[in-house]
Coordinates of C-alpha atoms and ligand atoms in Angstrom, one line a residue:
M12 CA -27.1 17.2 3.1
I13 CA -23.7 17.7 5.0
N14 CA -23.0 21.8 5.3
I15 CA -19.8 22.9 4.8
T16 CA -18.2 26.4 5.0
I17 CA -14.9 26.9 3.2
G18 CA -13.0 30.2 4.7
V19 CA -10.2 31.5 2.1
T20 CA -7.7 33.8 3.2
S21 CA -5.3 35.9 1.2
G22 CA -2.1 33.4 0.9
I23 CA -1.0 32.8 -2.7
A24 CA -2.1 29.1 -2.6
C25 CA -5.8 30.2 -2.0
Y26 CA -6.4 29.7 -5.9
K27 CA -6.7 26.0 -4.7
A28 CA -9.7 26.6 -2.7
L29 CA -11.8 27.1 -6.0
D30 CA -10.8 23.6 -7.1
V31 CA -11.4 22.1 -3.7
C32 CA -14.9 23.7 -3.8
S33 CA -15.6 22.2 -7.1
K34 CA -14.8 19.0 -6.1
L35 CA -16.7 18.8 -3.0
K36 CA -20.0 20.0 -4.8
K37 CA -19.7 17.2 -7.0
L38 CA -19.6 15.0 -3.9
N39 CA -23.1 16.3 -2.8
F40 CA -22.0 18.6 -0.2
N41 CA -23.7 22.1 0.3
I42 CA -20.7 24.7 0.1
T43 CA -20.6 28.2 1.5
V44 CA -17.4 30.3 1.2
V45 CA -16.3 32.9 3.6
M46 CA -13.4 35.1 2.0
S47 CA -11.2 37.8 4.1
E48 CA -11.3 41.1 2.4
K49 CA -7.8 40.7 1.1
A50 CA -8.5 37.4 -0.6
S51 CA -11.6 38.8 -2.3
K52 CA -9.0 40.9 -4.1
L53 CA -7.0 37.9 -5.2
I54 CA -10.2 36.0 -6.2
S55 CA -13.5 36.9 -7.5
P56 CA -16.3 36.2 -5.0
L57 CA -18.4 35.9 -7.8
L58 CA -16.2 32.7 -9.0
F59 CA -17.3 31.1 -5.8
Q60 CA -20.6 32.0 -5.9
S61 CA -21.2 30.4 -9.3
L62 CA -19.3 27.2 -8.1
T63 CA -21.2 26.7 -4.9
Q64 CA -24.6 28.5 -5.8
N65 CA -24.6 30.0 -2.6
K66 CA -23.9 33.8 -1.3
V67 CA -20.0 34.5 -0.2
Y68 CA -19.6 36.0 3.1
I69 CA -17.0 38.8 3.2
D70 CA -18.0 42.2 5.3
M71 CA -19.4 42.1 8.7
F72 CA -21.9 44.8 7.3
D73 CA -23.0 43.5 4.1
N74 CA -26.0 42.0 5.7
D75 CA -29.1 41.9 3.9
E76 CA -30.4 39.6 6.3
I77 CA -32.6 40.1 9.8
K78 CA -30.4 37.4 11.4
V79 CA -26.7 37.9 12.5
S80 CA -25.1 36.0 9.5
H81 CA -21.8 35.2 11.2
I82 CA -23.5 33.6 14.1
E83 CA -26.3 32.0 11.8
L84 CA -23.6 30.5 9.5
A85 CA -21.6 29.2 12.5
K86 CA -24.7 27.4 13.8
N87 CA -25.4 25.9 10.2
S88 CA -22.0 24.9 9.3
D89 CA -21.4 21.2 10.1
F90 CA -17.8 21.3 9.0
V91 CA -15.3 24.4 8.5
F92 CA -12.3 24.3 6.5
I93 CA -9.7 27.2 6.4
I94 CA -7.9 27.0 3.0
S95 CA -5.4 28.4 3.2
A96 CA -5.0 29.8 6.9
T97 CA -2.5 32.8 7.0
Y98 CA -0.1 33.6 9.5
N99 CA -2.4 36.4 10.6
L100 CA -5.8 34.6 10.8
I101 CA -4.1 32.0 12.9
G102 CA -2.6 34.7 15.3
K103 CA -6.1 36.0 15.6
I104 CA -7.7 33.0 16.3
A105 CA -5.5 31.6 18.7
N106 CA -5.2 35.1 20.6
G107 CA -9.0 35.8 20.4
I108 CA -9.2 38.5 18.2
A109 CA -12.4 39.1 16.2
D110 CA -12.4 41.8 14.0
D111 CA -14.0 40.9 10.8
F112 CA -16.5 38.7 9.4
M113 CA -14.0 35.5 8.8
S114 CA -12.6 35.9 12.4
T115 CA -16.0 36.6 14.2
F116 CA -17.5 33.6 12.2
I117 CA -14.9 31.1 13.4
S118 CA -14.7 32.4 16.7
A119 CA -18.5 31.4 17.0
C120 CA -17.9 28.0 16.0
N121 CA -17.5 25.0 17.8
P122 CA -13.8 24.6 17.5
K123 CA -14.2 20.7 17.1
K124 CA -15.5 21.6 13.6
V125 CA -13.1 23.8 12.6
T126 CA -10.0 22.4 10.5
F127 CA -7.1 25.0 9.4
F128 CA -4.7 24.5 6.4
P129 CA -1.9 26.7 7.2
A130 CA 0.2 27.8 4.0
M131 CA 2.7 30.5 4.1
N132 CA 6.6 31.0 3.4
T133 CA 8.6 28.9 5.5
N134 CA 10.4 31.0 7.8
M135 CA 7.1 32.5 8.8
Y136 CA 5.8 28.9 9.3
L137 CA 8.6 28.0 11.4
N138 CA 8.2 31.1 13.6
P139 CA 8.0 30.0 17.1
I140 CA 5.1 32.5 17.6
L141 CA 3.1 30.8 14.8
Q142 CA 4.1 27.4 16.1
D143 CA 2.8 28.4 19.5
N144 CA -0.2 29.7 18.1
L145 CA -0.9 26.2 16.4
E146 CA -0.1 24.4 19.5
K147 CA -2.7 26.6 21.0
L148 CA -5.3 26.2 18.3
T149 CA -4.6 22.3 18.8
K150 CA -5.3 22.4 22.8
Y151 CA -8.3 23.9 22.0
N152 CA -9.8 21.2 19.8
Y153 CA -9.1 22.8 16.5
T154 CA -7.6 20.5 13.8
I155 CA -4.4 21.6 12.0
I156 CA -3.5 19.8 8.9
K157 CA 0.4 20.4 8.1
P158 CA 1.6 22.0 5.1
V159 CA 3.8 20.0 2.8
S160 CA 7.6 20.6 1.8
G161 CA 8.3 22.1 -1.9
L162 CA 8.9 25.1 -4.0
L163 CA 6.7 28.1 -2.5
A164 CA 5.6 31.2 -4.4
C165 CA 8.2 33.0 -3.0
G166 CA 10.7 31.1 -4.8
D167 CA 11.8 29.4 -1.3
N168 CA 12.0 25.7 -1.2
G169 CA 10.7 24.4 2.1
I170 CA 7.6 23.6 4.3
G171 CA 4.8 26.0 4.0
K172 CA 3.0 24.7 0.8
L173 CA -0.7 24.1 0.9
P174 CA -1.1 20.3 0.0
D175 CA -2.3 19.3 -3.5
V176 CA -6.3 19.8 -4.2
D177 CA -6.8 16.1 -4.3
D178 CA -5.1 15.4 -0.9
I179 CA -7.0 18.4 0.5
V180 CA -10.3 16.8 -0.6
D181 CA -8.7 13.7 0.8
E182 CA -8.2 14.9 4.1
I183 CA -11.7 16.6 3.9
T184 CA -13.4 13.5 3.2
F185 CA -11.8 11.7 5.8
I186 CA -12.5 14.0 8.4
I187 CA -16.0 14.1 7.7
N188 CA -16.5 10.4 7.1
K189 CA -14.6 9.3 10.4
T190 CA -16.2 7.2 12.8
Y191 CA -14.8 5.5 15.9
K192 CA -16.5 2.1 15.1
Y193 CA -13.2 0.5 15.1
E194 CA -11.1 2.3 17.7
N195 CA -8.8 0.3 19.7
K196 CA -8.8 -2.4 16.8
K197 CA -5.3 -3.4 15.7
I198 CA -5.7 -4.8 12.1
L199 CA -2.9 -6.4 9.7
I200 CA -3.5 -6.4 6.0
T201 CA -1.8 -7.8 3.1
A202 CA -2.4 -6.5 -0.6
G203 CA -1.1 -7.1 -4.0
G204 CA 0.5 -9.7 -5.9
T205 CA 4.0 -11.0 -4.8
I206 CA 6.6 -11.1 -7.1
E207 CA 9.1 -13.7 -7.7
N208 CA 12.4 -13.0 -9.6
I209 CA 13.6 -15.3 -12.4
D210 CA 16.7 -12.8 -13.2
P211 CA 17.4 -9.3 -12.4
V212 CA 14.8 -8.4 -15.4
R213 CA 12.1 -11.1 -15.3
Y214 CA 9.6 -12.3 -12.8
I215 CA 6.7 -14.5 -12.1
S216 CA 3.9 -12.5 -10.6
N217 CA 0.0 -12.5 -10.8
K218 CA -2.6 -9.7 -11.7
S219 CA -3.7 -8.4 -8.1
S220 CA -3.6 -4.7 -8.2
G221 CA -3.6 -4.3 -4.3
K222 CA -7.3 -2.1 -4.7
M223 CA -8.8 -4.7 -2.4
G224 CA -6.5 -5.0 0.3
Y225 CA -5.9 -0.7 0.0
S226 CA -9.7 -0.5 0.3
I227 CA -10.0 -2.8 3.3
A228 CA -7.3 -0.3 4.8
K229 CA -8.9 2.6 4.1
I230 CA -12.3 1.7 5.4
S231 CA -10.6 0.3 8.6
A232 CA -8.7 3.7 9.0
L233 CA -11.4 5.5 8.4
N234 CA -13.4 4.0 11.2
S235 CA -10.2 4.5 13.8
A236 CA -8.7 1.2 13.6
E237 CA -4.7 1.0 14.1
V238 CA -4.1 -0.3 10.5
T239 CA -0.6 -2.1 9.5
L240 CA -0.5 -2.7 5.8
I241 CA 2.0 -5.1 3.8
S242 CA 1.9 -4.2 0.5
T243 CA 4.0 -5.3 -3.0
T244 CA 2.7 -2.3 -4.7
K245 CA 3.9 1.4 -4.6
T246 CA 1.9 2.7 -7.2
L247 CA -1.3 3.2 -5.2
K248 CA -1.7 6.2 -2.9
V249 CA -1.9 4.8 0.9
P250 CA -4.8 5.5 2.4
K251 CA -5.1 8.2 5.1
G252 CA -5.0 7.2 8.6
V253 CA -3.2 4.0 7.8
N254 CA -0.6 3.8 10.9
K255 CA 2.5 1.6 9.1
V256 CA 3.1 0.3 5.7
I257 CA 5.6 -2.4 4.8
Y258 CA 6.7 -2.7 1.4
V259 CA 7.7 -6.3 0.3
N260 CA 8.3 -8.1 -2.9
N261 CA 8.1 -11.9 -2.8
A262 CA 6.4 -14.3 -0.6
N263 CA 9.2 -14.8 2.0
E264 CA 9.6 -11.3 2.6
M265 CA 5.8 -10.9 2.9
Y266 CA 5.9 -13.7 5.4
D267 CA 8.8 -12.3 7.4
A268 CA 6.9 -8.9 7.5
V269 CA 3.7 -10.4 8.7
M270 CA 5.4 -12.3 11.5
D271 CA 7.2 -9.2 12.4
N272 CA 3.9 -7.3 13.1
I273 CA 1.4 -10.2 14.3
Q274 CA 1.8 -9.1 17.8
N275 CA -1.3 -8.1 19.6
I276 CA -3.5 -7.8 16.7
D277 CA -7.3 -8.3 16.5
Y278 CA -7.5 -9.1 12.8
M279 CA -5.6 -10.1 9.9
F280 CA -7.1 -9.9 6.4
M281 CA -4.9 -11.8 4.1
V282 CA -6.0 -10.3 1.0
A283 CA -2.6 -10.3 -1.1
A284 CA -2.5 -12.8 -4.0
V285 CA 0.4 -14.7 -2.9
S286 CA 2.4 -16.9 -5.7
D287 CA 2.5 -20.6 -4.5
F288 CA 5.8 -21.2 -5.9
R289 CA 9.1 -19.3 -6.9
I290 CA 12.1 -20.0 -8.7
K291 CA 14.8 -22.6 -7.8
N292 CA 17.0 -21.6 -9.8
Y293 CA 17.4 -17.8 -9.9
S294 CA 19.9 -16.2 -12.2
E295 CA 21.9 -13.4 -10.7
N296 CA 22.8 -12.2 -14.3
K297 CA 20.1 -11.5 -17.0
I298 CA 19.5 -14.7 -18.8
K299 CA 20.5 -14.0 -22.5
K300 CA 18.1 -14.6 -25.2
N301 CA 20.0 -17.5 -26.9
D302 CA 20.1 -19.3 -23.6
L303 CA 16.4 -18.9 -23.5
K304 CA 15.7 -21.5 -26.1
D305 CA 16.9 -24.3 -23.4
L306 CA 15.8 -22.8 -20.6
K307 CA 13.8 -24.5 -17.9
L308 CA 12.5 -22.9 -14.6
D309 CA 12.7 -25.1 -11.7
L310 CA 9.9 -24.0 -9.5
E311 CA 9.8 -24.7 -5.7
L312 CA 6.8 -24.4 -3.2
N313 CA 6.6 -20.9 -1.3
V314 CA 5.7 -21.0 2.4
D315 CA 1.7 -21.1 2.7
I316 CA 1.7 -17.8 4.8
L317 CA -2.1 -18.1 6.2
K318 CA -1.6 -21.8 7.1
K319 CA 1.6 -21.0 8.9
I320 CA -0.4 -18.3 10.9
S321 CA -3.1 -20.4 11.5
E322 CA -1.0 -22.8 13.6
I323 CA 0.1 -20.2 15.8
K324 CA -0.9 -21.1 19.4
P325 CA -2.7 -19.5 21.1
R326 CA -4.6 -17.6 18.3
N327 CA -5.7 -14.6 19.9
F328 CA -7.2 -13.0 16.7
K329 CA -9.3 -13.5 13.7
L330 CA -7.8 -14.8 10.7
I331 CA -9.4 -14.0 7.6
G332 CA -8.3 -15.5 4.1
F333 CA -9.4 -14.5 0.8
A334 CA -10.1 -17.1 -1.9
A335 CA -9.8 -16.1 -5.7
E336 CA -11.8 -18.8 -7.5
S337 CA -12.5 -19.1 -11.3
H338 CA -15.1 -22.4 -10.8
D339 CA -16.4 -24.7 -8.2
F340 CA -16.4 -21.6 -6.1
V341 CA -18.4 -22.7 -2.7
E342 CA -16.3 -26.0 -2.7
N343 CA -13.0 -24.6 -3.5
A344 CA -13.5 -21.5 -0.7
T345 CA -14.9 -23.8 2.3
K346 CA -11.9 -26.3 1.3
K347 CA -9.6 -23.3 2.0
L348 CA -11.4 -22.2 4.9
E349 CA -11.3 -25.9 6.7
S350 CA -7.6 -26.8 5.7
K351 CA -6.0 -23.0 6.5
N352 CA -8.4 -23.2 9.7
L353 CA -9.6 -19.9 9.2
D354 CA -12.4 -17.9 11.0
Y355 CA -13.5 -16.5 7.7
I356 CA -12.9 -16.9 4.1
I357 CA -14.0 -14.4 1.7
L358 CA -14.8 -16.0 -1.7
N359 CA -13.9 -13.8 -4.8
D360 CA -15.2 -14.8 -8.5
I361 CA -12.3 -14.3 -10.8
S362 CA -14.0 -15.8 -13.9
K363 CA -15.0 -12.1 -15.0
S364 CA -12.6 -9.2 -15.7
T365 CA -15.4 -6.7 -14.7
I366 CA -14.8 -7.9 -10.9
G367 CA -12.1 -9.2 -8.9
F368 CA -8.3 -9.0 -10.4
N369 CA -7.1 -5.2 -11.0
S370 CA -10.6 -4.0 -11.1
D371 CA -12.6 -1.4 -9.1
N372 CA -15.1 -3.5 -8.4
N373 CA -15.6 -6.9 -6.6
K374 CA -18.5 -9.3 -5.6
V375 CA -17.8 -11.6 -2.6
V376 CA -19.2 -14.2 -0.5
I377 CA -18.1 -14.3 3.1
F378 CA -18.1 -17.7 4.8
N379 CA -17.7 -18.1 8.6
K380 CA -16.3 -20.9 10.8
D381 CA -19.6 -22.8 10.4
K382 CA -19.6 -22.4 6.6
N383 CA -22.7 -19.6 6.8
M384 CA -22.3 -17.4 3.9
I385 CA -23.3 -13.9 3.3
D386 CA -23.3 -12.8 -0.1
I387 CA -22.0 -9.2 -0.8
K388 CA -23.6 -7.6 -3.7
E389 CA -21.3 -6.2 -6.7
N390 CA -20.1 -3.0 -6.0
N391 CA -17.0 -0.4 -5.9
K392 CA -14.4 -2.0 -3.9
E393 CA -14.3 0.4 -1.2
I394 CA -17.8 -0.4 -0.4
V395 CA -17.4 -4.2 -0.8
A396 CA -14.8 -3.4 2.1
K397 CA -17.2 -1.8 4.3
D398 CA -19.6 -4.6 3.9
I399 CA -17.0 -7.1 4.4
L400 CA -15.7 -5.0 7.6
D401 CA -19.2 -4.5 8.8
N402 CA -19.8 -8.5 9.2
I403 CA -16.6 -9.3 10.6
I404 CA -15.8 -6.7 13.2
F405 CA -17.7 -6.6 16.1
Ligands
PMT504 O1 -5.7 -6.9 -5.6 P1 -6.8 -6.8 -6.6 O2 -6.4 -6.3 -7.6 O3 -7.9 -5.7 -5.8 O4 -7.5 -8.0 -6.5 C1 -8.2 -8.6 -5.4 C2 -8.2 -10.1 -5.3 C3 -9.1 -10.9 -6.3 C4 -6.5 -10.6 -5.6 C5 -8.3 -10.4 -3.5 O5 -9.6 -10.1 -3.3 C6 -8.1 -12.0 -3.5 O6 -9.0 -12.9 -3.9 N1 -7.2 -12.1 -2.9 C7 -6.8 -13.8 -2.7 C8 -5.7 -14.2 -4.0 C9 -5.4 -15.5 -3.6 O7 -4.0 -15.7 -3.6 O8 -6.2 -16.4 -3.6 P2 -5.8 -18.1 -3.1 O9 -7.1 -18.9 -3.2 O10 -4.6 -18.6 -4.0 O11 -5.2 -18.1 -1.7 C10 -6.2 -18.1 -0.6 C11 -5.4 -17.6 0.6 O12 -4.3 -18.0 1.0 C12 -5.2 -16.2 0.2 O13 -5.6 -15.2 1.4 C13 -3.8 -15.8 0.3 O14 -3.2 -14.7 0.4 C14 -3.1 -16.9 0.8 N2 -2.1 -17.6 0.5 C15 -1.9 -18.1 -0.6 C16 -0.8 -18.7 -1.0 C17 0.4 -18.8 -0.2 N3 1.5 -19.2 -0.6 N4 0.4 -18.2 1.0 C18 -0.9 -17.5 1.4 O15 -1.2 -17.0 2.6

């Protein structure tokens, strides 16, 4: 089990640490809490103790153990997160002051495993002394997660706010799960269903939510790839570590965005569900109900983005297509593999509502150039993404 120590100091936002502990506990981490003396006046240590089922450390001399507890805890902590880190604590650690349990504990830890989440009033955060101290901590391999901007407890509006609990948990799980497996790999990913407008109000699209593409982006970034995501949806949270996001609406915009970002890539995952056709007679004005009875929609073919890319010569990257099939699965998918000259095609069964389009789960089969197949079992899209990437990126 991974041992996480959460350091809680006396910033107003430290109440969020309770929720963070509870969420991390549910993810099966072993959590121990260290509180500064002042933080223990703001929140009862008992709350943390009951949430984590572990002793809460506050006082250097409240030691019922034979071993030196701050050193033992430093040795036993795989990761340390300080939520929130005050001006005072940052100043102490950056300048080698260790005068209570919290500061001696942090000083005894390898800096590489310690992450600070600073939170304070905007003027305090922007104070050059604090900024120097943060720089110093970074230089010594501590990790700093910047606060966000917003309304602060003191009534000011500006930078200094502790991120929301879910964002803190995302940061923490990212740090814990990060690997360097795909370091130096440049990956381009498309996600979501394209939208072809009929008039300013109506459009033709499909059921793609973007979840599969975002999952591929998330797992690529988690493993240190350089990720560019071209997305038709703004409703999904951009995964941590994704380097660039470009939002597009229709197939033509997606094609342009792909062409603008294809230089020097190593892999392209064309996960988006691109509309094969668009409206020929787009109406600048909203079509009135009375006109609808005689309305005929003229359609014209969209560019086949994948096919166009496959014609790039020389092609120094692997091209991966996704096939959404409702029947004759293998035959249809392998036809696309050949006709679009792909390195791999990922066959998606969209005949069931529990997998594929707009679902949290998927079940796919990977075909390589030689039509050898690898069956990936049904799972959450993030696990499916991991399985796909593990079989394609070497
Ligand atoms: O977004 P989700 O809700 O998570 O759902 C994920 C998914 C089921 C949409 C996804 O996993 C998937 O199967 N994506 C491919 C959808 C699709 O358009 O399949 P297709 O068989 O019509 O196209 C084959 C390939 O050609 C695809 O990679 C597609 O992006 C590409 N294509 C298609 C048409 C076109 N004009 N240009 C293209 O590049």
